[in-house]
Each structure stands twice: as C-alpha cells, then as structure tokens.
Amino acid sequence: MGRGVSMGKAPSILVAIIFLCCWISIANAEYNTYQDPKQPVMKRVKDLLSKMTLQEKIGQMTQIERLVASADVLNKYYIGSVLSGGGSVPSRKASPEAWVDMVNGFQKGSLSTRLKIPMLYGIDAVHGHNNVYRATVFPHNVAIGATRDPQLAKRIGAATALEVRATGIPYVFAPCVAVCRDPRWGRCFESYSEDPKLVRAMTEIIPGLQGEIPSNSPKAVPFVAGQQKVVACAKHYVGDGGTTRGRNENNTLASRHDLLGIHMAPYYNAVIKGVASVMVSYSSWNGVKMHANRDLITGFLKNTLHFRGFVISDWQGIDRITSPPHLNYTYSILAGVGAGIDMIMVPYDYKEFISGLTSLVERKFIPMSRIDDAVARILRVKFTMGLFEHPLADYSMAKYLGSQEHRELAREAVRKSLVLLKNGGSADEPLIPLPKKASKILVAGTHADNIGYQCGGWTIEWQGLSGNNITAGTTILSAIKNTVNPKTRVVFQENPDSAYVKANKFSYAIVVVGELPYAETFGDSTNLTLQDPGPSIITNVCASVRCVVVLVTGRPVVIQPYLAQIDALVAAWLPGTEGQGVADVLFGDYGFSGKLPRTWFKTVDQLPMNVGDRHYDPLFPFGYGLTTHPAKAK
Ligand code: BGC
Ligand code: BGC
C-alpha cells in the first residue's frame, strides 16, 4: 500500500470506502451459470431449468397475442412468448420505432421477473415483413418456386430478417414448406411447389433468415446467428398441402410412404439447416389430428429426425383437436402437450391454458419430464440466439424497413418469377417483348392499379386488402407508365366495353386480372374460376386488339376457355409491392425465365393432378415457361 501512504489521509479513507462498497455489491450479485454467456448453451439450459418453478416453466410454454399482452401480464404469468396474429399491429401504419417500443414494453415485464427470462416475440413474415406498413413485400412462395433460384430465396430470407429486426422482433412463423398437391387449397400460394424436390431446395430461405451454420459447428441443432437474424419456423407439420380436395385444415389421406416422401421431405432439409422451430398443422393425417399425433411429433420429428428446436402449435391449434373446437380444453392440452408440442399459441385465454396445464401436471397426467423437455427446447433457442444478452431492441435497424436495396431484391424476384405461357400465335410472331414506343396502348383490368391485389392475402391484414393507400409500392400500371417511351400514350380503363376498345385504335393492350386477396380457409375454391369481371375484360379487350393477359393469382386458375383469344399470357402470381418487375420483363429490359412450379390444369375435374402422375394431361405442364431474350434498346 505504498501509494496509499503517500496520499493524504482523507482521500485514502474515501478510496477504502468506495472499494468496500464495490466489493459488497459484487459479492451480493450472485453468479448464475445461466446468465454467463461464456458457458455452453446446454449448461445454461440445465442450470436455469433447475431453478424454475412449475409456474415459471408453464409460462415459458405459453404464447399469447399482443392484444391480451402487457408488461404486467408477462410479469405475473411468466409468459414465454407473444405474437402478432395476421394484421395485429400496435397502431395503423405504425412506424418501426412504435413497433420497437411495443415489443420492448412487453419485454420489460419479462425482464423484471425473478429469473429475468426474456420473452420471444413472433410474427408471420411470410413474404417479407408483411404486416408492417412500408415494409418490402416480396412475391408469395409460389412465385419464388417459379424462379427456381434457391439463392434468391436465401437473399429474401436475409432481407426479411433485417426488416423484422427493424421492428424489434426476433422470431418469424416462416417459411411455409407445405407441398401443395391441390390448387383448390386456399393456402396454395404459401407453398413453393407441388414438387417436394423444389420445396426442399427453397428451404435455403432458412439460412437466409437464421444465418448460415459455420462449417465447424454441428448441423441439425437450432441455429440463429445473432442480432441481424431471426428464429425461423418451418410449417405446417405435416401434410398441410395434401388434404382431400384441398380443403383447408382437413384430412390428408396418404400412405406412410407418400407422407414421408412428399410432405415430410422439406423437413429433412429444414432440420439439417438448423431451423429453430416447427409449427404443427391443423390438418389430420389419415383421420388423426396432427396436434395430437405423438407418433409424428415426438416419435418422428424429435426422436427420428433428432430435431432439437421447439415445436409450436398453430393458432388455437390444440382447441381444434376436438370438434367443435374447444369442446374439452383439458383434453386438448393433454393430447397436444402429450403429443410433444412445446409452445402453445393459445393465443387469448392464457389463464385457462395455464391453469389447465398446471392441474394436469400436478395430477400427474403429464409427467414433469415432458414439461422439462418443452422448456429446455424453448430456452435452448433463447440462449442460442443471444436473447438473454440482447433482450431489448433499439432503433438502429429501422433503416432496413422497406429499404431501396430490399425493394430492388423484390423487383428481381418478380422478374425471375414471371412465367410466359403463350407468346403470339406462333414463334415467328411473338408479341413479347412489347415495344416501348407505340402511339397509344390500353391497360385494362381490376388488378392493373391495385397494390393490395398484387400483394394478396397476408398483407397488412390477415386477408389482405384492396387499394393503393395500404402501403408503399409500385402498381403494375405505374410500372408500365415508367417504362414506355415518354411519347407513348397509356390509357387505363379498368373495365372497358367492347365498343370502346374497337373504336379506339390501340397499338396493343395489357390486361391485368386475377384473384381477389384471401388467406387460409377463405381461399378454398372448388371451381378456381376467375371472378367477374375478369373473364369479360379479357373477352372485351382481346376480341379487337392484340393483347397480353397478366394473371395476378396465387395458383393456376381456369384459363383454357379464353386461351384462343389471348395473344400472350403471363402468370405473375402474387408479386408484392414491386410491380416494376412486371414491366421490366414485359418490355424486354430483362428476359422471361420463370418455370411453372405447379401443373396448370385444363379443367378442375382433373384435380388433383401433379407432375409424375400416371394420368397427366395438363394445359401447361410443371416446368413449362417460354423464354425471351432482353430486347435491344429502341
Ligand atoms: C396460421 C399460421 C400462422 C398463425 C399465426 C394460423 O392461423 O395457420 O400459419 O402462423 O395463424 O398467425
Ligand atoms: C388471426 C390470424 C390467424 C387466424 C386463425 C386471425 O384472427 O389474425 O393470425 O391466422 O385468426 O384463424
């Protein structure tokens, strides 16, 4: 203490007091293995689990909707996760900062619990951060399937992760890896393809969302690379795309061989790529509800595939184990948790869920080992992703939301996803690429000037919307106007009558028609016809002027009856906010390269009809798509 001696007396006492205070406070802040990021993840999980009460464990298994969430509720019930359902936003057109404030507000409730376990906020970001105003809306999965470009899917995943993190959210319910075998299904656009090989390839979106597993780390364990990445969720396990007549949430009749070969196939890839969660399907397999299927959840996914992330239920998924739903909720909890579901998307009546599960455990209907398995899996993901070290978001990533770079990426995806199905009567007289220079062109159709329609369901609202004020983007009409020669007159008539079309001397016409937005069961269709006035617009226009028909649809629709009148036909799927990509290709700045990710049927009575079927007689086969070369600038 030689230096202390040389100091004055009063200051040295002060130093001693300060030193003592520091020492006391350090000694009081108890060291916890689970709070030490230098400890291996599984050691932290074990330590934390050993400190938790039953109440705290059950809280971790509970996911609630933001509408019923508050810092107090999270704190009082130890809630492990909060979600935004489709269209559930802090306020209309909320800014990224408002989202961050909301998520952090909830998080503070969790961080002030005894063990300070952070909650995990989740949202459906199924084609970009689709609930959020001004986010980049990418084409829906069916369109990504048409690009045949898994690296593009990966880049979209990375961009989506940044936009989701921009709003303070670290978890997405994506990707949907359904293998849609019948386009009558209302969720067919959420599926990359009818071909399991193509869906498997598109699981590259997972390393885009979560980050690439370093070559020296183990595969097939949950992996999230940090604050720029998000937890992903492969859904809906399993057989969601195989239901009879494509009826949503219905029964998939299939042999075990077909189930594993068709619908299970993408999960092999998803698990190897470290997907951190898997969502269970509402549907049944051979009459057994997937939410109650212990053999496939615990037996196959956890034990055979060695999936080490957590299994989440779908929205009120356990309720729907009984029909009518919620008939016997105690039984639903027993069957669902017993089957191996780790986190339950309750999402509203958490008190009922928590008391039901608590009493099932106390009465030993559900063993503690099942609860510990569930909680260990959830905690493993929370530790792996760094949530304990970074539970609160800041505003620094807000700049990524709807960034120009992401919009360019979405535009590229649109260009690569368009499928050219017909181009003139013969190869000698192609209509596309369209000339940019023309005296007067007609743009017609319900979908030409409607951002909501071109984005489809799961955009801003669960069911999607109509109109151009819902979010930022470029309609196909404005894209056309941006692209043609400044001297070309572009006339827009949504629904012109045939006399009008005849009377005006148009050089050519572009007709943009399609399906109205829908999601889930609302999209189920037995006839797959284009709603009126789509067909009459095609007829009125194409009868008297050379026309390109651009279909804005989530799936193949009935088109054969109109095909002879149509000069050129383009499947544009649901392209999202960046409509400029459509004009880029129509006018030849880029060539067409997209290939059908689905079989295009002639008539609905052929369905289901998929590539490889014995009786295969499509209008356009799987993989079809004419190509064009970029035009020389004129
Ligand atoms: C859908 C899921 C979705 C969940 C949360 C359910 O109705 O089936 O795909 O992730 O809602 O919005
Ligand atoms: C929610 C969706 C959910 C659906 C399920 C809606 O109210 O907003 O997220 O998928 O219910 O039925």
XYZ file of C-alpha atoms and ligand atoms in Angstrom:
658
model
C 0.000 0.000 0.000
C 2.995 2.333 -0.533
C 0.988 4.621 -2.773
C -1.815 4.888 -0.213
C 0.680 6.060 2.407
C 1.892 8.855 0.172
C -1.708 10.092 -0.295
C -3.449 12.459 2.080
C -5.400 10.840 4.913
C -8.952 11.879 3.970
C -8.786 10.719 0.297
C -7.368 7.325 1.247
C -10.291 6.654 3.589
C -12.665 7.622 0.800
C -10.966 5.195 -1.591
C -11.251 2.451 1.000
C -14.974 3.116 1.477
C -15.624 3.103 -2.259
C -13.650 -0.102 -2.611
C -15.637 -1.718 0.192
C -18.966 -0.688 -1.346
C -17.982 -2.140 -4.703
C -16.859 -5.345 -3.130
C -20.122 -5.727 -1.219
C -22.266 -5.142 -4.290
C -20.251 -7.613 -6.384
C -20.493 -10.207 -3.644
C -24.253 -9.652 -3.461
C -24.847 -10.030 -7.235
C -24.958 -13.757 -7.193
C -23.271 -15.547 -10.062
C -25.668 -17.648 -12.164
C -24.331 -20.098 -14.712
C -27.319 -19.484 -16.983
C -26.572 -15.774 -17.117
C -22.985 -16.324 -18.190
C -22.679 -16.183 -21.995
C -19.288 -17.889 -21.755
C -20.927 -21.094 -20.536
C -22.035 -23.707 -23.064
C -25.700 -23.364 -24.033
C -26.803 -26.731 -22.674
C -25.133 -25.993 -19.334
C -27.050 -22.730 -19.137
C -30.297 -24.510 -20.013
C -29.751 -27.097 -17.298
C -28.874 -24.501 -14.700
C -31.878 -22.334 -15.449
C -34.289 -25.246 -15.633
C -33.114 -26.413 -12.201
C -34.022 -23.038 -10.727
C -37.525 -22.806 -12.229
C -40.851 -23.425 -10.520
C -43.671 -25.246 -12.315
C -45.416 -21.921 -12.768
C -42.366 -20.423 -14.443
C -41.988 -23.435 -16.706
C -45.589 -23.403 -17.858
C -45.307 -19.688 -18.539
C -42.454 -20.398 -20.945
C -44.718 -22.765 -22.855
C -47.417 -20.126 -23.262
C -47.652 -17.836 -26.285
C -50.232 -15.045 -26.178
C -51.494 -12.482 -28.668
C -50.315 -8.875 -28.285
C -53.949 -7.799 -27.803
C -54.063 -9.524 -24.417
C -50.413 -8.887 -23.552
C -48.998 -6.229 -21.248
C -45.838 -5.889 -19.187
C -47.907 -6.832 -16.126
C -49.377 -9.954 -17.695
C -45.971 -11.103 -18.907
C -44.542 -10.486 -15.483
C -47.326 -12.053 -13.480
C -47.715 -15.209 -15.595
C -44.055 -15.602 -16.699
C -45.275 -15.667 -20.310
C -42.599 -17.054 -22.611
C -43.744 -15.653 -25.937
C -46.010 -13.051 -27.530
C -47.241 -12.923 -31.113
C -48.871 -10.674 -33.636
C -51.602 -12.522 -35.488
C -52.348 -11.502 -39.064
C -52.923 -7.723 -39.118
C -52.284 -7.323 -35.400
C -50.248 -4.135 -35.170
C -49.561 -1.575 -32.412
C -51.389 1.093 -34.445
C -52.383 1.690 -38.057
C -49.350 2.453 -40.208
C -47.133 2.126 -37.125
C -43.511 3.194 -37.570
C -40.659 0.780 -36.832
C -39.947 2.824 -33.716
C -43.516 2.287 -32.499
C -43.053 -1.455 -33.004
C -39.766 -1.442 -31.108
C -41.386 0.474 -28.245
C -44.248 -2.001 -28.073
C -42.005 -5.071 -28.070
C -39.610 -3.541 -25.538
C -42.544 -2.556 -23.346
C -43.628 -6.180 -23.123
C -40.050 -7.323 -22.671
C -39.553 -5.122 -19.622
C -42.315 -7.091 -17.928
C -40.401 -10.320 -18.533
C -37.065 -8.865 -17.505
C -38.440 -7.837 -14.135
C -39.402 -11.378 -13.179
C -37.370 -13.302 -10.610
C -35.276 -15.174 -13.192
C -35.373 -12.428 -15.866
C -36.110 -14.832 -18.708
C -36.774 -12.758 -21.833
C -39.900 -13.396 -23.883
C -39.699 -14.189 -27.592
C -41.883 -12.079 -29.915
C -43.106 -13.802 -33.090
C -44.929 -12.712 -36.245
C -45.909 -14.058 -39.666
C -43.329 -12.647 -42.055
C -44.286 -14.940 -44.902
C -43.441 -12.726 -47.888
C -41.335 -10.067 -46.306
C -42.477 -8.365 -43.093
C -45.997 -8.351 -44.464
C -47.987 -6.916 -41.541
C -45.879 -3.805 -41.377
C -46.591 -0.553 -43.157
C -43.894 0.356 -45.703
C -42.110 -2.983 -45.435
C -40.888 -4.588 -48.650
C -43.498 -7.126 -49.722
C -41.869 -9.947 -51.673
C -43.741 -12.249 -54.053
C -45.545 -15.110 -52.314
C -43.833 -18.502 -52.167
C -45.464 -19.950 -55.290
C -43.702 -17.198 -57.251
C -40.379 -17.933 -55.593
C -40.846 -21.544 -56.683
C -41.162 -20.310 -60.272
C -37.736 -18.634 -60.103
C -36.020 -22.000 -59.478
C -33.445 -19.914 -57.612
C -32.764 -21.107 -54.045
C -30.055 -18.474 -53.586
C -32.677 -15.833 -54.262
C -34.861 -17.392 -51.558
C -31.887 -17.170 -49.214
C -31.310 -13.498 -50.009
C -35.008 -12.802 -49.436
C -34.687 -14.551 -46.078
C -31.757 -12.319 -45.117
C -33.608 -9.162 -46.174
C -36.736 -10.252 -44.311
C -34.690 -10.909 -41.176
C -33.344 -7.346 -41.269
C -36.794 -5.825 -41.795
C -38.284 -7.883 -38.974
C -35.424 -6.934 -36.637
C -36.003 -3.321 -37.661
C -39.248 -3.540 -35.697
C -37.632 -5.199 -32.672
C -38.937 -8.679 -33.490
C -36.661 -11.755 -33.394
C -38.974 -14.613 -34.490
C -40.919 -15.355 -37.693
C -43.522 -18.022 -38.486
C -41.877 -18.785 -41.804
C -41.126 -20.498 -44.078
C -44.221 -22.425 -45.014
C -42.786 -25.608 -46.533
C -46.133 -27.103 -47.493
C -46.153 -29.217 -50.637
C -49.474 -28.102 -52.121
C -50.879 -31.004 -54.110
C -54.198 -29.393 -54.991
C -54.611 -25.748 -56.029
C -58.134 -25.701 -54.633
C -56.403 -25.243 -51.275
C -56.688 -21.639 -50.063
C -53.047 -21.628 -48.941
C -51.548 -22.917 -52.165
C -49.700 -19.614 -52.737
C -47.853 -20.167 -49.464
C -46.366 -23.324 -50.991
C -43.296 -23.127 -53.223
C -44.389 -26.045 -55.372
C -46.288 -29.296 -55.823
C -42.879 -30.933 -56.269
C -41.194 -31.869 -52.984
C -37.747 -31.531 -54.576
C -38.384 -27.893 -55.371
C -39.774 -27.166 -51.902
C -36.700 -28.846 -50.393
C -34.420 -26.622 -52.477
C -36.268 -23.499 -51.329
C -35.559 -24.279 -47.659
C -32.463 -22.197 -48.423
C -34.565 -19.358 -47.096
C -33.831 -20.778 -43.618
C -30.089 -19.955 -43.598
C -31.158 -16.602 -45.045
C -33.421 -15.921 -42.063
C -31.334 -17.528 -39.308
C -27.839 -17.252 -40.744
C -25.516 -19.850 -42.190
C -24.277 -22.518 -39.790
C -20.483 -22.136 -39.604
C -18.734 -25.162 -41.112
C -17.187 -26.118 -37.778
C -20.491 -26.126 -35.838
C -22.847 -29.050 -35.561
C -25.664 -29.312 -38.080
C -29.252 -30.201 -37.220
C -29.357 -28.186 -33.990
C -31.177 -24.865 -33.690
C -29.013 -22.059 -35.005
C -29.532 -18.295 -35.102
C -26.553 -16.119 -35.960
C -27.306 -13.088 -33.801
C -28.926 -9.673 -33.842
C -29.305 -9.357 -37.621
C -31.030 -12.733 -37.920
C -34.288 -14.215 -36.672
C -35.618 -17.520 -35.396
C -37.410 -19.297 -38.270
C -40.310 -21.739 -38.165
C -40.927 -24.497 -40.705
C -44.673 -25.001 -41.031
C -47.147 -26.707 -41.022
C -46.031 -30.103 -39.808
C -47.018 -32.209 -41.664
C -49.243 -32.883 -44.657
C -50.978 -29.476 -44.703
C -50.777 -29.388 -48.510
C -52.211 -32.839 -49.041
C -55.770 -32.562 -47.785
C -58.684 -34.028 -49.705
C -59.900 -31.653 -52.442
C -57.536 -29.065 -50.989
C -59.842 -28.307 -48.097
C -58.007 -26.226 -45.516
C -57.319 -27.847 -42.140
C -58.791 -31.083 -43.460
C -57.622 -34.676 -43.739
C -54.582 -35.851 -45.683
C -55.145 -39.398 -46.814
C -51.774 -40.875 -47.649
C -49.692 -43.963 -47.046
C -46.749 -43.531 -44.696
C -44.533 -43.888 -47.741
C -46.239 -40.972 -49.521
C -46.400 -38.843 -46.400
C -42.666 -39.225 -45.825
C -41.739 -38.893 -49.493
C -43.918 -35.902 -50.354
C -44.924 -33.856 -47.334
C -42.161 -34.733 -44.875
C -39.393 -34.206 -47.399
C -38.780 -30.472 -46.762
C -38.451 -31.071 -43.018
C -35.355 -33.210 -43.574
C -33.652 -30.183 -45.090
C -35.128 -27.694 -42.635
C -33.879 -29.673 -39.635
C -30.392 -30.155 -41.083
C -30.229 -26.416 -41.770
C -30.848 -25.759 -38.081
C -34.415 -24.491 -38.183
C -35.140 -23.462 -34.597
C -38.880 -24.154 -34.520
C -41.542 -26.192 -36.281
C -45.263 -25.363 -36.315
C -47.836 -28.151 -36.233
C -50.549 -28.339 -38.891
C -54.269 -28.002 -38.234
C -54.785 -30.859 -40.664
C -55.087 -34.559 -39.897
C -53.182 -37.486 -41.305
C -55.445 -40.445 -42.038
C -58.013 -39.101 -39.618
C -55.669 -38.268 -36.729
C -55.264 -34.587 -35.892
C -51.635 -33.604 -36.244
C -51.857 -31.613 -32.996
C -52.465 -34.886 -31.198
C -50.065 -37.038 -33.210
C -47.426 -38.222 -30.756
C -46.002 -40.680 -33.255
C -45.124 -37.977 -35.781
C -44.207 -35.123 -33.399
C -42.301 -36.894 -30.643
C -41.595 -40.127 -32.482
C -40.568 -38.961 -35.907
C -39.620 -35.283 -35.639
C -37.903 -35.339 -32.253
C -36.663 -38.918 -31.983
C -36.035 -39.999 -35.569
C -35.023 -36.692 -37.170
C -33.367 -35.504 -33.925
C -34.978 -32.075 -34.159
C -33.649 -30.108 -31.179
C -35.567 -26.840 -31.545
C -39.085 -26.320 -30.181
C -42.428 -27.379 -31.604
C -45.130 -24.695 -31.579
C -48.849 -25.260 -32.036
C -50.844 -23.340 -34.576
C -53.278 -20.592 -33.511
C -55.867 -22.301 -31.274
C -54.471 -25.483 -32.781
C -54.980 -27.598 -29.695
C -58.538 -26.301 -29.363
C -59.234 -27.755 -32.800
C -58.232 -31.272 -31.731
C -61.898 -31.668 -30.797
C -64.837 -30.829 -32.981
C -66.344 -28.461 -32.374
C -63.159 -26.693 -31.278
C -62.673 -26.093 -27.571
C -65.208 -28.739 -26.615
C -62.882 -30.195 -23.989
C -59.918 -27.927 -23.457
C -58.352 -30.026 -20.717
C -58.306 -32.955 -23.094
C -56.853 -30.702 -25.809
C -53.990 -29.665 -23.533
C -53.346 -33.259 -22.531
C -53.359 -34.502 -26.110
C -51.358 -31.587 -27.549
C -48.660 -31.322 -24.890
C -48.642 -35.095 -24.614
C -48.016 -35.374 -28.356
C -44.874 -33.271 -27.911
C -45.912 -29.665 -28.586
C -43.585 -27.412 -26.599
C -45.061 -23.937 -27.030
C -48.796 -23.354 -27.336
C -50.089 -20.457 -29.449
C -53.038 -20.093 -27.088
C -53.414 -17.131 -28.010
C -56.095 -15.339 -25.933
C -57.276 -17.235 -22.859
C -53.905 -17.885 -21.280
C -55.410 -18.223 -17.816
C -57.440 -21.185 -18.942
C -54.394 -22.766 -20.588
C -52.082 -22.180 -17.635
C -54.484 -23.483 -15.015
C -55.399 -26.457 -17.213
C -51.806 -27.477 -17.797
C -50.843 -26.845 -14.176
C -53.517 -29.154 -12.893
C -52.661 -31.854 -15.468
C -49.059 -31.800 -14.244
C -49.999 -31.694 -10.571
C -52.329 -34.638 -11.032
C -49.539 -36.427 -12.924
C -51.436 -36.800 -16.191
C -48.488 -35.042 -17.816
C -45.081 -36.028 -16.439
C -42.606 -33.354 -15.376
C -40.148 -34.822 -17.866
C -42.459 -33.687 -20.702
C -42.583 -30.155 -19.282
C -38.809 -30.094 -18.846
C -38.302 -31.249 -22.429
C -40.562 -28.445 -23.690
C -38.951 -25.720 -21.595
C -35.401 -26.905 -22.289
C -36.055 -26.663 -26.022
C -37.500 -23.155 -25.763
C -34.636 -21.990 -23.539
C -32.087 -23.571 -25.822
C -33.325 -21.405 -28.680
C -33.427 -18.298 -26.493
C -29.819 -18.853 -25.362
C -28.559 -19.797 -28.806
C -29.940 -16.646 -30.416
C -28.437 -14.393 -27.734
C -31.792 -13.245 -26.373
C -30.539 -13.187 -22.763
C -27.677 -10.883 -23.751
C -29.773 -8.709 -26.101
C -33.373 -8.806 -24.899
C -34.172 -5.213 -25.881
C -34.132 -3.756 -29.369
C -33.110 -0.232 -30.301
C -33.967 1.957 -33.295
C -30.692 1.389 -35.108
C -32.115 -1.081 -37.588
C -35.195 0.941 -38.543
C -33.391 1.980 -41.721
C -33.746 -1.520 -43.140
C -37.540 -1.440 -43.278
C -38.598 -1.095 -46.909
C -35.066 -0.077 -47.915
C -34.247 0.606 -51.551
C -31.892 -2.370 -51.604
C -34.649 -4.706 -50.455
C -37.097 -3.273 -52.971
C -34.549 -3.937 -55.715
C -34.260 -7.517 -54.495
C -38.050 -7.916 -54.542
C -38.144 -6.473 -58.053
C -35.522 -9.000 -59.153
C -37.638 -11.762 -57.609
C -40.683 -10.545 -59.540
C -38.738 -10.534 -62.818
C -37.472 -14.067 -62.268
C -40.862 -15.407 -61.162
C -42.977 -14.418 -64.166
C -43.897 -17.371 -66.337
C -44.622 -16.780 -70.018
C -47.269 -19.310 -71.042
C -48.083 -18.089 -74.524
C -46.402 -15.596 -76.819
C -48.278 -14.966 -80.069
C -49.858 -17.452 -82.422
C -46.513 -18.886 -83.437
C -42.832 -18.439 -82.653
C -42.462 -16.150 -85.710
C -44.866 -13.567 -84.421
C -44.109 -13.049 -80.730
C -45.891 -10.189 -79.004
C -43.409 -10.019 -76.144
C -41.139 -8.133 -75.663
C -43.672 -5.359 -76.111
C -42.464 -2.276 -77.964
C -41.927 0.660 -75.649
C -42.659 3.020 -78.473
C -46.262 2.928 -79.667
C -48.803 5.612 -80.338
C -51.445 4.509 -77.840
C -51.731 1.441 -75.616
C -54.559 0.203 -73.450
C -54.070 -1.049 -69.910
C -57.182 -2.751 -68.533
C -58.243 -4.955 -65.662
C -59.082 -4.979 -61.979
C -55.519 -5.819 -60.951
C -53.607 -3.249 -63.019
C -53.708 -0.475 -60.451
C -54.070 -2.138 -57.071
C -51.175 -2.730 -54.663
C -53.425 -4.677 -52.312
C -54.483 -7.108 -55.031
C -50.985 -7.632 -56.306
C -49.779 -8.463 -52.773
C -52.608 -10.895 -51.975
C -53.513 -12.303 -48.558
C -51.203 -11.920 -45.539
C -50.518 -8.296 -46.452
C -51.130 -5.542 -43.878
C -54.207 -7.543 -42.850
C -54.652 -11.285 -42.480
C -56.941 -11.467 -45.525
C -55.105 -8.794 -47.488
C -56.663 -5.566 -48.754
C -57.628 -3.618 -51.839
C -56.181 -0.288 -52.909
C -53.069 1.782 -53.226
C -53.012 3.570 -49.862
C -52.384 0.492 -47.784
C -48.594 0.586 -48.057
C -45.770 1.843 -50.278
C -45.192 0.164 -53.624
C -45.440 0.351 -57.393
C -48.554 -0.843 -59.183
C -48.252 -2.643 -62.499
C -49.937 0.334 -64.174
C -47.380 2.813 -62.850
C -44.625 0.373 -63.741
C -45.868 0.346 -67.348
C -46.027 4.143 -67.422
C -42.484 4.308 -66.003
C -41.194 2.000 -68.710
C -42.713 3.013 -72.037
C -41.339 5.714 -74.251
C -42.422 9.159 -72.990
C -44.293 9.681 -76.267
C -46.393 6.544 -75.855
C -49.896 7.290 -74.592
C -51.002 4.876 -71.859
C -54.787 4.722 -71.470
C -56.107 2.982 -68.360
C -59.674 1.652 -68.374
C -60.364 -0.846 -65.645
C -63.336 -2.469 -67.345
C -63.767 -1.156 -70.889
C -66.696 -2.297 -73.036
C -66.021 -3.861 -76.385
C -67.345 -0.887 -78.388
C -64.848 1.401 -76.647
C -61.952 -0.934 -77.373
C -62.998 -1.256 -81.012
C -63.484 2.477 -81.519
C -60.023 3.406 -80.254
C -57.006 2.495 -82.277
C -54.753 0.917 -79.669
C -51.388 -0.441 -80.736
C -51.851 -3.275 -78.226
C -53.419 -3.937 -74.827
C -52.232 -5.233 -71.464
C -54.990 -6.853 -69.403
C -54.234 -7.455 -65.734
C -56.792 -9.625 -63.957
C -56.743 -12.232 -61.229
C -57.925 -13.427 -57.861
C -59.081 -11.192 -55.036
C -56.930 -11.428 -51.873
C -57.623 -14.255 -49.447
C -55.915 -16.273 -46.739
C -56.389 -19.750 -45.295
C -59.904 -21.235 -45.485
C -61.310 -18.122 -47.167
C -59.214 -19.035 -50.177
C -60.550 -22.549 -50.623
C -62.175 -22.781 -54.040
C -63.912 -25.678 -55.687
C -64.141 -24.100 -59.154
C -60.974 -21.980 -59.449
C -62.696 -19.622 -61.851
C -61.625 -16.024 -62.291
C -64.139 -13.776 -60.567
C -66.158 -11.362 -62.676
C -65.457 -9.085 -64.357
C -62.078 -10.735 -65.120
C -63.307 -13.013 -67.908
C -65.394 -10.315 -69.595
C -62.491 -7.861 -69.541
C -60.343 -10.456 -71.305
C -63.073 -11.051 -73.875
C -63.908 -7.389 -74.455
C -60.306 -6.372 -74.945
C -58.767 -9.350 -76.669
C -61.579 -9.598 -79.237
C -60.421 -6.482 -81.064
C -56.833 -5.663 -80.143
C -53.658 -7.705 -79.732
C -53.463 -8.392 -76.033
C -51.200 -9.642 -73.278
C -53.065 -11.066 -70.296
C -51.199 -10.860 -66.995
C -52.687 -13.109 -64.319
C -52.303 -11.991 -60.709
C -53.201 -15.187 -58.886
C -51.987 -17.415 -56.108
C -52.378 -20.530 -58.254
C -53.417 -21.836 -61.642
C -57.000 -20.826 -62.448
C -59.439 -21.753 -65.221
C -57.954 -20.162 -68.347
C -58.444 -22.713 -71.121
C -61.768 -21.240 -72.336
C -60.079 -17.868 -73.030
C -56.732 -19.075 -74.293
C -57.552 -18.874 -78.005
C -58.477 -15.180 -77.741
C -55.385 -14.274 -75.738
C -52.288 -13.402 -77.772
C -49.781 -13.596 -74.932
C -50.291 -14.972 -71.429
C -48.190 -14.328 -68.333
C -48.549 -15.880 -64.879
C -47.400 -13.143 -62.495
C -48.531 -14.922 -59.272
C -48.777 -12.501 -56.335
C -45.803 -10.255 -56.994
C -45.976 -7.976 -53.939
C -45.147 -4.304 -53.746
C -42.551 -4.161 -56.523
C -44.737 -4.159 -59.625
C -41.908 -2.623 -61.632
C -40.500 -6.117 -62.073
C -43.511 -6.997 -64.238
C -42.855 -4.155 -66.672
C -39.104 -4.894 -66.678
C -39.822 -8.226 -68.333
C -42.902 -7.374 -70.444
C -40.940 -4.654 -72.238
C -37.791 -6.694 -72.622
C -35.372 -4.948 -70.291
C -34.976 -8.494 -68.989
C -35.909 -11.854 -70.486
C -38.558 -14.246 -69.220
C -37.031 -17.194 -67.361
C -39.665 -18.406 -64.838
C -40.864 -22.013 -64.954
C -44.205 -23.298 -63.674
C -43.817 -24.511 -60.082
C -47.215 -26.172 -60.493
C -49.142 -28.089 -63.103
C -51.670 -25.907 -64.944
C -54.871 -27.932 -65.313
C -57.350 -27.770 -68.175
C -60.446 -28.323 -66.052
C -60.920 -28.625 -62.306
C -62.305 -32.132 -62.590
C -58.757 -33.234 -63.393
C -57.656 -32.297 -59.860
C -55.643 -33.371 -58.058
C -53.108 -33.676 -60.869
C -49.418 -33.384 -60.170
C -46.211 -33.912 -62.100
C -45.352 -37.596 -62.190
C -48.973 -38.735 -62.026
C -49.923 -41.614 -64.274
C -52.763 -39.674 -65.868
C -51.137 -36.379 -66.664
C -52.892 -34.237 -69.218
C -52.217 -30.612 -68.283
C -52.865 -27.411 -70.179
C -49.281 -26.436 -69.318
C -47.047 -28.989 -67.609
C -44.981 -28.476 -64.479
C -41.734 -26.780 -65.522
C -43.241 -25.077 -68.551
C -42.280 -21.498 -69.364
C -41.253 -19.788 -72.600
C -38.087 -17.759 -72.529
C -37.331 -14.439 -74.198
C -34.114 -12.504 -74.560
C -33.757 -8.957 -73.389
C -34.669 -6.621 -76.244
C -32.137 -4.224 -77.745
C -32.892 -0.723 -76.536
C -35.091 1.066 -79.038
C -51.897 -19.962 -39.468
C -50.404 -19.946 -39.275
C -49.982 -18.647 -38.652
C -50.760 -18.399 -37.380
C -50.406 -17.101 -36.703
C -52.641 -19.552 -38.230
O -53.994 -19.399 -38.498
O -52.300 -21.256 -39.862
O -49.755 -20.152 -40.496
O -48.601 -18.668 -38.411
O -52.135 -18.384 -37.666
O -50.886 -16.018 -37.401
C -55.524 -14.068 -36.933
C -54.588 -14.840 -37.802
C -54.868 -16.250 -37.609
C -56.336 -16.584 -37.800
C -56.592 -18.011 -37.474
C -56.957 -14.448 -37.215
O -57.807 -13.731 -36.379
O -55.339 -12.712 -37.155
O -53.256 -14.589 -37.483
O -54.098 -16.959 -38.536
O -57.145 -15.787 -36.991
O -57.928 -18.377 -37.598
